[in-house]
Amino acid sequence: RKPGRDRYLDLLRALALVRVVVYHNFSWTWLPIVFPSMGVMFALAGSLMVRSLKRPALSVIRGRLRRLLPPMWLFGAVVVPLMFLEGWRPDHHHPNWWWADLAYWVLPFSEPPFGATLHTFGGHLPASWAEQICVPLWYLRAYLWYVLLSPLMLKAMRKLPWVTLLVPLALAFFINSGLVDQSGRLMEAATDFTTFGACWLLGMAHAEGLLRKIPQYVVPSLAPLVLMFGFWWLMQSPVDDPRIGHDLEAVPVAQAIWSFGAVLLLLHLSPSWEQWPKPLQRFNGVISLLNSRAVTVYLWHSFALVLTEPLIDPLWSNTLFYDHAQWLLASQWTPLVVAVPLICLAILLFGWIEDVAAKRRPRLFPYPRRPKGRRRGR
């Protein structure tokens, strides 16, 4: 019998998306330690890539790019004109070739360009609004390179699995050792690739069944040691901002080690649910929606968070809110509460492109319905 969806992997992807949104709202530096979302997302993508590579590699790569690029093109079709409207022009150092950088909005071999400081739509947005909105684009760049190199990575892992798994970590140490000039677009892509490459390969190893060949006691014994080493590396690293403290997202080597250990443990624990356990049945709708619109939520959540500022600021001029609800307007939770319906609106407006990219019938809001006569899980 053909296996169904692995609900455990769906749960991990949904948790990763929620954690990304919460982190970008609060900037809590402990969140990536509790749950390293990016490592988890790359591991899940690597696992799915292996399952697809049972078909010819070129057709798989073409299919993955077809799913990835249209959502980004739609995102760029909205963001790029807004940046032009507020005075942005890419690559001012080459005035005759400024338009060439826009090609990265078509194929993100490098991070698509954006304006670091722009006009603010009459003072309603911060000058860094475009930079905040375009934060997720690095993930698409890294994902593109992983997809292109996956056939070679899979062959290497099948021949020398443990050596291949450790190569990205070794390269991460080398690139961040100070011996290599990290400036330039190429090194930005190389840094992201080495930081999460081991997680992508762990996902591949999980799909290949290689992790199941390890004795059961090895991973629970080894993973905590890896995590301890990653945490030690983080604590030994210099702090850029004393107010924030040690930030895992700002230390690539520590993030690579910590993500590797956490993903190794999560995949070892993988129960491979084809049906939800009863305590999780009530969350099926939200989890299924997040999985169906993962790229949309990831791309547009920063846009939603930026838009909360012009929606909340005018309330300070309202007498009722100013006299009785200043605590609400000043709370960090308020932007998140406002952003959630904006993310749902983005799903309605832009999420259908994921169905078109996957050659499915477009749906506005793919929230699954409960079968008639079936009670909600308790």
CSV table of C-alpha atoms in Angstrom, one decimal:
chain,number,residue,atom,x,y,z
A,1,ARG,CA,0.0,0.0,0.0
A,2,LYS,CA,1.3,3.4,-0.9
A,3,PRO,CA,2.1,5.3,2.3
A,4,GLY,CA,0.2,8.4,3.1
A,5,ARG,CA,1.5,11.7,4.5
A,6,ASP,CA,3.8,11.6,7.4
A,7,ARG,CA,1.9,13.7,9.9
A,8,TYR,CA,4.9,14.0,12.2
A,9,LEU,CA,6.8,15.8,9.5
A,10,ASP,CA,3.8,18.0,8.9
A,11,LEU,CA,3.8,18.9,12.6
A,12,LEU,CA,7.5,19.8,12.5
A,13,ARG,CA,7.0,22.0,9.4
A,14,ALA,CA,4.0,23.8,11.0
A,15,LEU,CA,6.0,24.4,14.3
A,16,ALA,CA,8.9,25.7,12.3
A,17,LEU,CA,6.7,28.2,10.5
A,18,VAL,CA,5.1,29.4,13.7
A,19,ARG,CA,8.5,29.7,15.4
A,20,VAL,CA,9.8,31.9,12.5
A,21,VAL,CA,6.8,34.3,12.7
A,22,VAL,CA,7.1,34.5,16.5
A,23,TYR,CA,10.9,35.1,16.3
A,24,HIS,CA,10.6,37.9,13.7
A,25,ASN,CA,8.0,39.6,16.0
A,26,PHE,CA,9.7,39.3,19.4
A,27,SER,CA,13.4,38.7,18.4
A,28,TRP,CA,13.8,36.4,21.4
A,29,THR,CA,17.2,34.9,21.0
A,30,TRP,CA,16.3,31.8,23.0
A,31,LEU,CA,13.7,30.7,20.4
A,32,PRO,CA,16.2,29.3,17.8
A,33,ILE,CA,17.8,27.3,20.6
A,34,VAL,CA,14.4,25.8,21.7
A,35,PHE,CA,13.5,25.0,18.1
A,36,PRO,CA,15.9,25.6,15.2
A,37,SER,CA,13.3,26.1,12.6
A,38,MET,CA,15.6,26.7,9.6
A,39,GLY,CA,17.5,23.5,10.2
A,40,VAL,CA,14.2,21.6,10.5
A,41,MET,CA,12.8,23.1,7.3
A,42,PHE,CA,15.9,22.2,5.3
A,43,ALA,CA,15.9,18.7,6.7
A,44,LEU,CA,12.3,18.2,5.7
A,45,ALA,CA,12.9,19.5,2.3
A,46,GLY,CA,15.9,17.2,1.9
A,47,SER,CA,13.8,14.2,2.9
A,48,LEU,CA,11.1,15.1,0.3
A,49,MET,CA,13.8,15.6,-2.3
A,50,VAL,CA,15.1,12.0,-1.9
A,51,ARG,CA,11.6,10.6,-2.4
A,52,SER,CA,11.3,12.6,-5.6
A,53,LEU,CA,14.7,11.6,-6.9
A,54,LYS,CA,13.4,8.1,-7.6
A,55,ARG,CA,12.4,9.9,-10.9
A,56,PRO,CA,14.9,11.3,-13.4
A,57,ALA,CA,16.9,14.1,-11.7
A,58,LEU,CA,16.3,16.8,-14.3
A,59,SER,CA,12.5,16.4,-14.1
A,60,VAL,CA,12.7,16.5,-10.3
A,61,ILE,CA,14.8,19.7,-10.3
A,62,ARG,CA,12.4,21.3,-12.8
A,63,GLY,CA,9.4,20.3,-10.7
A,64,ARG,CA,10.9,21.7,-7.5
A,65,LEU,CA,11.8,25.0,-9.2
A,66,ARG,CA,8.3,25.2,-10.6
A,67,ARG,CA,7.0,25.0,-7.0
A,68,LEU,CA,9.5,27.4,-5.6
A,69,LEU,CA,9.7,30.2,-8.2
A,70,PRO,CA,6.1,31.3,-9.0
A,71,PRO,CA,5.4,32.2,-5.3
A,72,MET,CA,8.6,34.3,-5.3
A,73,TRP,CA,7.7,35.9,-8.6
A,74,LEU,CA,4.3,36.9,-7.3
A,75,PHE,CA,6.0,38.3,-4.1
A,76,GLY,CA,8.4,40.3,-6.3
A,77,ALA,CA,5.6,41.6,-8.5
A,78,VAL,CA,4.3,43.3,-5.4
A,79,VAL,CA,7.4,44.3,-3.5
A,80,VAL,CA,9.7,45.5,-6.4
A,81,PRO,CA,7.2,48.1,-7.7
A,82,LEU,CA,6.7,49.4,-4.2
A,83,MET,CA,10.4,49.8,-3.7
A,84,PHE,CA,10.7,51.6,-7.1
A,85,LEU,CA,7.8,53.9,-6.0
A,86,GLU,CA,9.7,54.8,-2.9
A,87,GLY,CA,13.0,55.7,-4.7
A,88,TRP,CA,14.9,52.5,-4.9
A,89,ARG,CA,17.3,51.7,-7.8
A,90,PRO,CA,19.5,48.6,-7.7
A,91,ASP,CA,23.2,48.7,-7.9
A,92,HIS,CA,23.9,52.5,-8.2
A,93,HIS,CA,27.6,51.7,-8.8
A,94,HIS,CA,26.8,50.5,-12.4
A,95,PRO,CA,24.1,52.9,-13.7
A,96,ASN,CA,24.0,51.4,-17.1
A,97,TRP,CA,23.5,47.9,-15.8
A,98,TRP,CA,21.3,48.4,-12.8
A,99,TRP,CA,18.5,46.3,-14.3
A,100,ALA,CA,20.8,43.2,-14.5
A,101,ASP,CA,20.5,42.7,-10.7
A,102,LEU,CA,16.8,42.3,-11.1
A,103,ALA,CA,17.5,38.9,-12.7
A,104,TYR,CA,17.9,37.5,-9.2
A,105,TRP,CA,14.2,38.2,-8.7
A,106,VAL,CA,13.7,35.6,-11.5
A,107,LEU,CA,16.3,33.0,-10.5
A,108,PRO,CA,17.6,33.6,-7.0
A,109,PHE,CA,21.1,32.2,-7.5
A,110,SER,CA,22.0,35.1,-5.2
A,111,GLU,CA,19.8,37.0,-2.8
A,112,PRO,CA,17.4,39.3,-4.8
A,113,PRO,CA,18.4,43.0,-4.3
A,114,PHE,CA,16.3,45.3,-2.2
A,115,GLY,CA,16.6,48.8,-0.7
A,116,ALA,CA,18.2,49.0,2.8
A,117,THR,CA,16.7,52.5,3.4
A,118,LEU,CA,13.9,54.0,1.4
A,119,HIS,CA,11.2,56.6,1.6
A,120,THR,CA,8.5,55.7,4.1
A,121,PHE,CA,5.1,56.2,2.4
A,122,GLY,CA,4.7,59.5,4.1
A,123,GLY,CA,6.2,58.5,7.4
A,124,HIS,CA,3.8,55.5,7.9
A,125,LEU,CA,6.6,52.9,7.7
A,126,PRO,CA,10.2,52.7,9.0
A,127,ALA,CA,13.0,53.5,6.5
A,128,SER,CA,14.1,49.8,6.6
A,129,TRP,CA,10.6,48.5,5.6
A,130,ALA,CA,11.9,46.8,2.4
A,131,GLU,CA,14.8,45.2,4.2
A,132,GLN,CA,12.4,43.8,6.8
A,133,ILE,CA,10.0,42.5,4.2
A,134,CYS,CA,12.8,40.8,2.2
A,135,VAL,CA,14.3,39.0,5.2
A,136,PRO,CA,13.0,35.5,4.0
A,137,LEU,CA,14.6,35.7,0.6
A,138,TRP,CA,17.9,34.2,1.7
A,139,TYR,CA,16.0,30.9,2.3
A,140,LEU,CA,14.9,30.7,-1.3
A,141,ARG,CA,18.5,31.3,-2.5
A,142,ALA,CA,19.8,28.5,-0.2
A,143,TYR,CA,16.9,26.2,-1.2
A,144,LEU,CA,17.6,26.7,-4.9
A,145,TRP,CA,21.2,25.6,-4.5
A,146,TYR,CA,20.3,22.6,-2.4
A,147,VAL,CA,17.8,21.5,-5.0
A,148,LEU,CA,20.4,21.9,-7.9
A,149,LEU,CA,23.1,20.0,-6.0
A,150,SER,CA,20.8,17.3,-4.5
A,151,PRO,CA,21.5,14.6,-7.1
A,152,LEU,CA,25.2,14.8,-6.4
A,153,MET,CA,24.7,15.0,-2.7
A,154,LEU,CA,22.6,11.9,-2.7
A,155,LYS,CA,25.2,9.9,-4.7
A,156,ALA,CA,27.9,11.0,-2.3
A,157,MET,CA,25.8,10.1,0.7
A,158,ARG,CA,25.0,6.7,-0.6
A,159,LYS,CA,28.8,6.0,-1.1
A,160,LEU,CA,30.2,7.7,2.0
A,161,PRO,CA,27.3,8.6,4.2
A,162,TRP,CA,29.0,9.8,7.4
A,163,VAL,CA,31.8,11.6,5.6
A,164,THR,CA,29.2,13.4,3.4
A,165,LEU,CA,27.2,14.4,6.4
A,166,LEU,CA,30.2,16.0,8.1
A,167,VAL,CA,31.5,17.8,5.0
A,168,PRO,CA,29.2,20.8,5.4
A,169,LEU,CA,30.1,21.2,9.1
A,170,ALA,CA,33.8,21.1,8.2
A,171,LEU,CA,33.3,23.7,5.5
A,172,ALA,CA,31.4,25.9,8.0
A,173,PHE,CA,34.4,25.8,10.3
A,174,PHE,CA,36.7,26.7,7.5
A,175,ILE,CA,34.6,29.5,6.0
A,176,ASN,CA,34.1,31.1,9.4
A,177,SER,CA,37.7,30.6,10.6
A,178,GLY,CA,38.8,34.1,9.5
A,179,LEU,CA,41.0,32.6,6.7
A,180,VAL,CA,38.4,33.3,4.0
A,181,ASP,CA,37.1,36.7,2.9
A,182,GLN,CA,33.3,36.3,3.4
A,183,SER,CA,32.3,39.4,1.4
A,184,GLY,CA,30.5,39.1,-1.8
A,185,ARG,CA,27.4,37.3,-3.1
A,186,LEU,CA,29.2,34.0,-3.6
A,187,MET,CA,30.4,33.8,0.0
A,188,GLU,CA,26.9,34.7,1.3
A,189,ALA,CA,25.4,31.7,-0.5
A,190,ALA,CA,28.3,29.5,0.6
A,191,THR,CA,27.8,30.5,4.2
A,192,ASP,CA,24.1,29.6,4.2
A,193,PHE,CA,24.9,26.4,2.2
A,194,THR,CA,27.4,25.1,4.8
A,195,THR,CA,25.4,26.2,7.8
A,196,PHE,CA,22.4,24.1,6.9
A,197,GLY,CA,23.9,21.5,4.5
A,198,ALA,CA,24.2,18.9,7.2
A,199,CYS,CA,20.5,19.3,8.0
A,200,TRP,CA,19.5,18.8,4.4
A,201,LEU,CA,21.7,15.7,4.2
A,202,LEU,CA,20.2,14.4,7.5
A,203,GLY,CA,16.8,14.7,5.8
A,204,MET,CA,18.1,12.7,2.9
A,205,ALA,CA,19.6,10.1,5.2
A,206,HIS,CA,16.2,9.8,7.0
A,207,ALA,CA,14.3,9.2,3.8
A,208,GLU,CA,16.9,6.7,2.7
A,209,GLY,CA,16.5,4.7,5.9
A,210,LEU,CA,20.2,5.2,6.9
A,211,LEU,CA,19.4,6.6,10.3
A,212,ARG,CA,17.4,3.4,11.1
A,213,LYS,CA,20.5,1.4,10.7
A,214,ILE,CA,22.2,3.1,13.6
A,215,PRO,CA,21.8,1.3,17.0
A,216,GLN,CA,19.0,2.9,19.0
A,217,TYR,CA,21.2,4.1,21.8
A,218,VAL,CA,23.7,6.0,19.6
A,219,VAL,CA,21.7,9.1,18.6
A,220,PRO,CA,20.2,9.8,22.1
A,221,SER,CA,23.7,9.5,23.5
A,222,LEU,CA,25.5,11.5,20.7
A,223,ALA,CA,23.0,14.3,20.0
A,224,PRO,CA,23.1,15.9,23.5
A,225,LEU,CA,26.9,16.1,23.2
A,226,VAL,CA,26.6,17.8,19.8
A,227,LEU,CA,24.1,20.3,21.3
A,228,MET,CA,26.4,21.0,24.2
A,229,PHE,CA,29.3,21.6,21.8
A,230,GLY,CA,27.1,24.0,19.7
A,231,PHE,CA,26.0,25.9,22.9
A,232,TRP,CA,29.6,26.2,24.1
A,233,TRP,CA,30.6,27.6,20.7
A,234,LEU,CA,27.8,30.1,20.9
A,235,MET,CA,28.8,31.2,24.4
A,236,GLN,CA,32.5,31.6,23.3
A,237,SER,CA,31.5,33.8,20.4
A,238,PRO,CA,31.7,37.6,20.6
A,239,VAL,CA,28.4,39.5,21.2
A,240,ASP,CA,27.5,42.0,18.6
A,241,ASP,CA,24.8,43.7,20.7
A,242,PRO,CA,25.1,43.4,24.5
A,243,ARG,CA,21.4,44.3,24.8
A,244,ILE,CA,20.5,41.2,22.9
A,245,GLY,CA,23.2,38.9,24.1
A,246,HIS,CA,24.3,35.7,22.3
A,247,ASP,CA,22.2,35.1,19.2
A,248,LEU,CA,22.4,31.7,17.6
A,249,GLU,CA,21.2,33.2,14.3
A,250,ALA,CA,24.3,35.5,14.2
A,251,VAL,CA,26.9,32.7,14.7
A,252,PRO,CA,26.9,30.4,11.7
A,253,VAL,CA,29.2,27.7,13.1
A,254,ALA,CA,27.2,27.4,16.4
A,255,GLN,CA,23.9,27.4,14.4
A,256,ALA,CA,25.3,24.6,12.1
A,257,ILE,CA,26.3,22.4,15.1
A,258,TRP,CA,23.1,23.1,17.2
A,259,SER,CA,20.8,22.6,14.2
A,260,PHE,CA,22.6,19.3,13.3
A,261,GLY,CA,22.2,17.9,16.8
A,262,ALA,CA,18.6,19.0,17.2
A,263,VAL,CA,17.5,17.7,13.7
A,264,LEU,CA,19.4,14.4,14.4
A,265,LEU,CA,17.4,13.9,17.6
A,266,LEU,CA,14.0,15.0,16.0
A,267,LEU,CA,14.5,12.6,13.1
A,268,HIS,CA,15.5,9.8,15.4
A,269,LEU,CA,12.3,10.3,17.4
A,270,SER,CA,10.2,10.3,14.2
A,271,PRO,CA,7.1,8.2,14.9
A,272,SER,CA,5.9,8.4,11.2
A,273,TRP,CA,2.2,9.1,11.9
A,274,GLU,CA,-0.1,8.4,9.1
A,275,GLN,CA,-3.0,9.4,11.4
A,276,TRP,CA,-3.0,12.0,14.1
A,277,PRO,CA,-2.7,10.9,17.7
A,278,LYS,CA,-6.0,11.9,19.5
A,279,PRO,CA,-4.5,14.9,21.3
A,280,LEU,CA,-3.4,16.4,18.0
A,281,GLN,CA,-6.5,15.7,16.0
A,282,ARG,CA,-8.0,19.1,16.9
A,283,PHE,CA,-5.1,20.9,15.3
A,284,ASN,CA,-5.4,19.1,12.0
A,285,GLY,CA,-6.9,22.1,10.3
A,286,VAL,CA,-4.3,24.6,11.2
A,287,ILE,CA,-1.4,22.2,10.6
A,288,SER,CA,-2.8,21.2,7.2
A,289,LEU,CA,-3.3,24.8,6.2
A,290,LEU,CA,0.2,25.8,7.2
A,291,ASN,CA,1.7,22.8,5.2
A,292,SER,CA,-0.5,23.7,2.2
A,293,ARG,CA,0.6,27.3,2.3
A,294,ALA,CA,4.1,27.0,3.7
A,295,VAL,CA,5.9,29.1,1.1
A,296,THR,CA,3.2,31.8,1.2
A,297,VAL,CA,3.3,32.1,5.0
A,298,TYR,CA,7.1,32.2,5.0
A,299,LEU,CA,7.3,34.8,2.3
A,300,TRP,CA,4.5,37.2,3.4
A,301,HIS,CA,4.7,37.0,7.2
A,302,SER,CA,7.4,39.7,7.4
A,303,PHE,CA,5.2,41.9,5.1
A,304,ALA,CA,2.3,41.4,7.6
A,305,LEU,CA,4.5,42.3,10.6
A,306,VAL,CA,5.7,45.5,8.9
A,307,LEU,CA,2.1,46.5,8.1
A,308,THR,CA,1.2,46.3,11.8
A,309,GLU,CA,3.0,49.5,12.5
A,310,PRO,CA,0.8,51.9,10.5
A,311,LEU,CA,-2.2,50.0,11.8
A,312,ILE,CA,-1.3,50.3,15.5
A,313,ASP,CA,0.4,53.8,15.6
A,314,PRO,CA,-2.8,55.8,14.9
A,315,LEU,CA,-4.4,54.3,17.9
A,316,TRP,CA,-2.1,56.3,20.1
A,317,SER,CA,-4.0,59.4,19.0
A,318,ASN,CA,-7.3,57.8,20.1
A,319,THR,CA,-8.4,59.1,23.5
A,320,LEU,CA,-9.9,55.9,24.6
A,321,PHE,CA,-6.9,53.8,23.8
A,322,TYR,CA,-4.4,56.4,25.1
A,323,ASP,CA,-6.2,56.7,28.4
A,324,HIS,CA,-7.1,53.1,29.1
A,325,ALA,CA,-5.1,50.8,26.9
A,326,GLN,CA,-1.5,52.1,26.6
A,327,TRP,CA,-0.4,48.7,27.9
A,328,LEU,CA,-2.0,47.1,24.9
A,329,LEU,CA,-0.5,49.4,22.3
A,330,ALA,CA,3.0,49.1,23.9
A,331,SER,CA,2.8,45.3,24.2
A,332,GLN,CA,4.9,43.2,21.8
A,333,TRP,CA,2.0,40.8,21.5
A,334,THR,CA,-0.2,43.3,19.8
A,335,PRO,CA,1.7,43.3,16.5
A,336,LEU,CA,1.6,39.5,16.5
A,337,VAL,CA,-2.2,39.5,17.1
A,338,VAL,CA,-2.7,42.0,14.3
A,339,ALA,CA,-0.3,40.1,11.9
A,340,VAL,CA,-2.2,36.8,12.1
A,341,PRO,CA,-5.3,38.0,10.2
A,342,LEU,CA,-3.0,39.8,7.8
A,343,ILE,CA,-1.2,36.5,7.1
A,344,CYS,CA,-4.6,34.9,6.6
A,345,LEU,CA,-5.4,37.6,4.1
A,346,ALA,CA,-2.1,36.9,2.3
A,347,ILE,CA,-3.1,33.3,2.1
A,348,LEU,CA,-6.4,34.3,0.5
A,349,LEU,CA,-4.8,36.8,-2.0
A,350,PHE,CA,-1.5,35.0,-2.9
A,351,GLY,CA,-1.7,31.4,-1.7
A,352,TRP,CA,-3.4,30.0,-4.8
A,353,ILE,CA,-0.1,30.4,-6.7
A,354,GLU,CA,1.2,27.4,-4.7
A,355,ASP,CA,-1.6,25.3,-6.2
A,356,VAL,CA,-1.0,26.6,-9.7
A,357,ALA,CA,2.8,25.9,-9.3
A,358,ALA,CA,2.0,22.3,-8.1
A,359,LYS,CA,-0.5,21.8,-11.0
A,360,ARG,CA,-3.4,21.5,-8.6
A,361,ARG,CA,-6.8,23.1,-8.7
A,362,PRO,CA,-6.4,26.6,-7.1
A,363,ARG,CA,-8.0,27.0,-3.7
A,364,LEU,CA,-8.4,30.3,-1.8
A,365,PHE,CA,-8.2,28.9,1.8
A,366,PRO,CA,-7.3,25.2,1.9
A,367,TYR,CA,-8.6,24.6,5.5
A,368,PRO,CA,-9.7,20.9,5.6
A,369,ARG,CA,-13.3,20.3,6.6
A,370,ARG,CA,-14.2,17.6,9.1
A,371,PRO,CA,-16.3,14.8,7.8
A,372,LYS,CA,-20.0,15.1,8.6
A,373,GLY,CA,-21.0,13.2,11.7
A,374,ARG,CA,-17.5,13.2,13.1
A,375,ARG,CA,-16.8,14.8,16.4
A,376,ARG,CA,-13.8,17.0,17.1
A,377,GLY,CA,-11.0,15.0,18.7
A,378,ARG,CA,-10.7,15.3,22.5
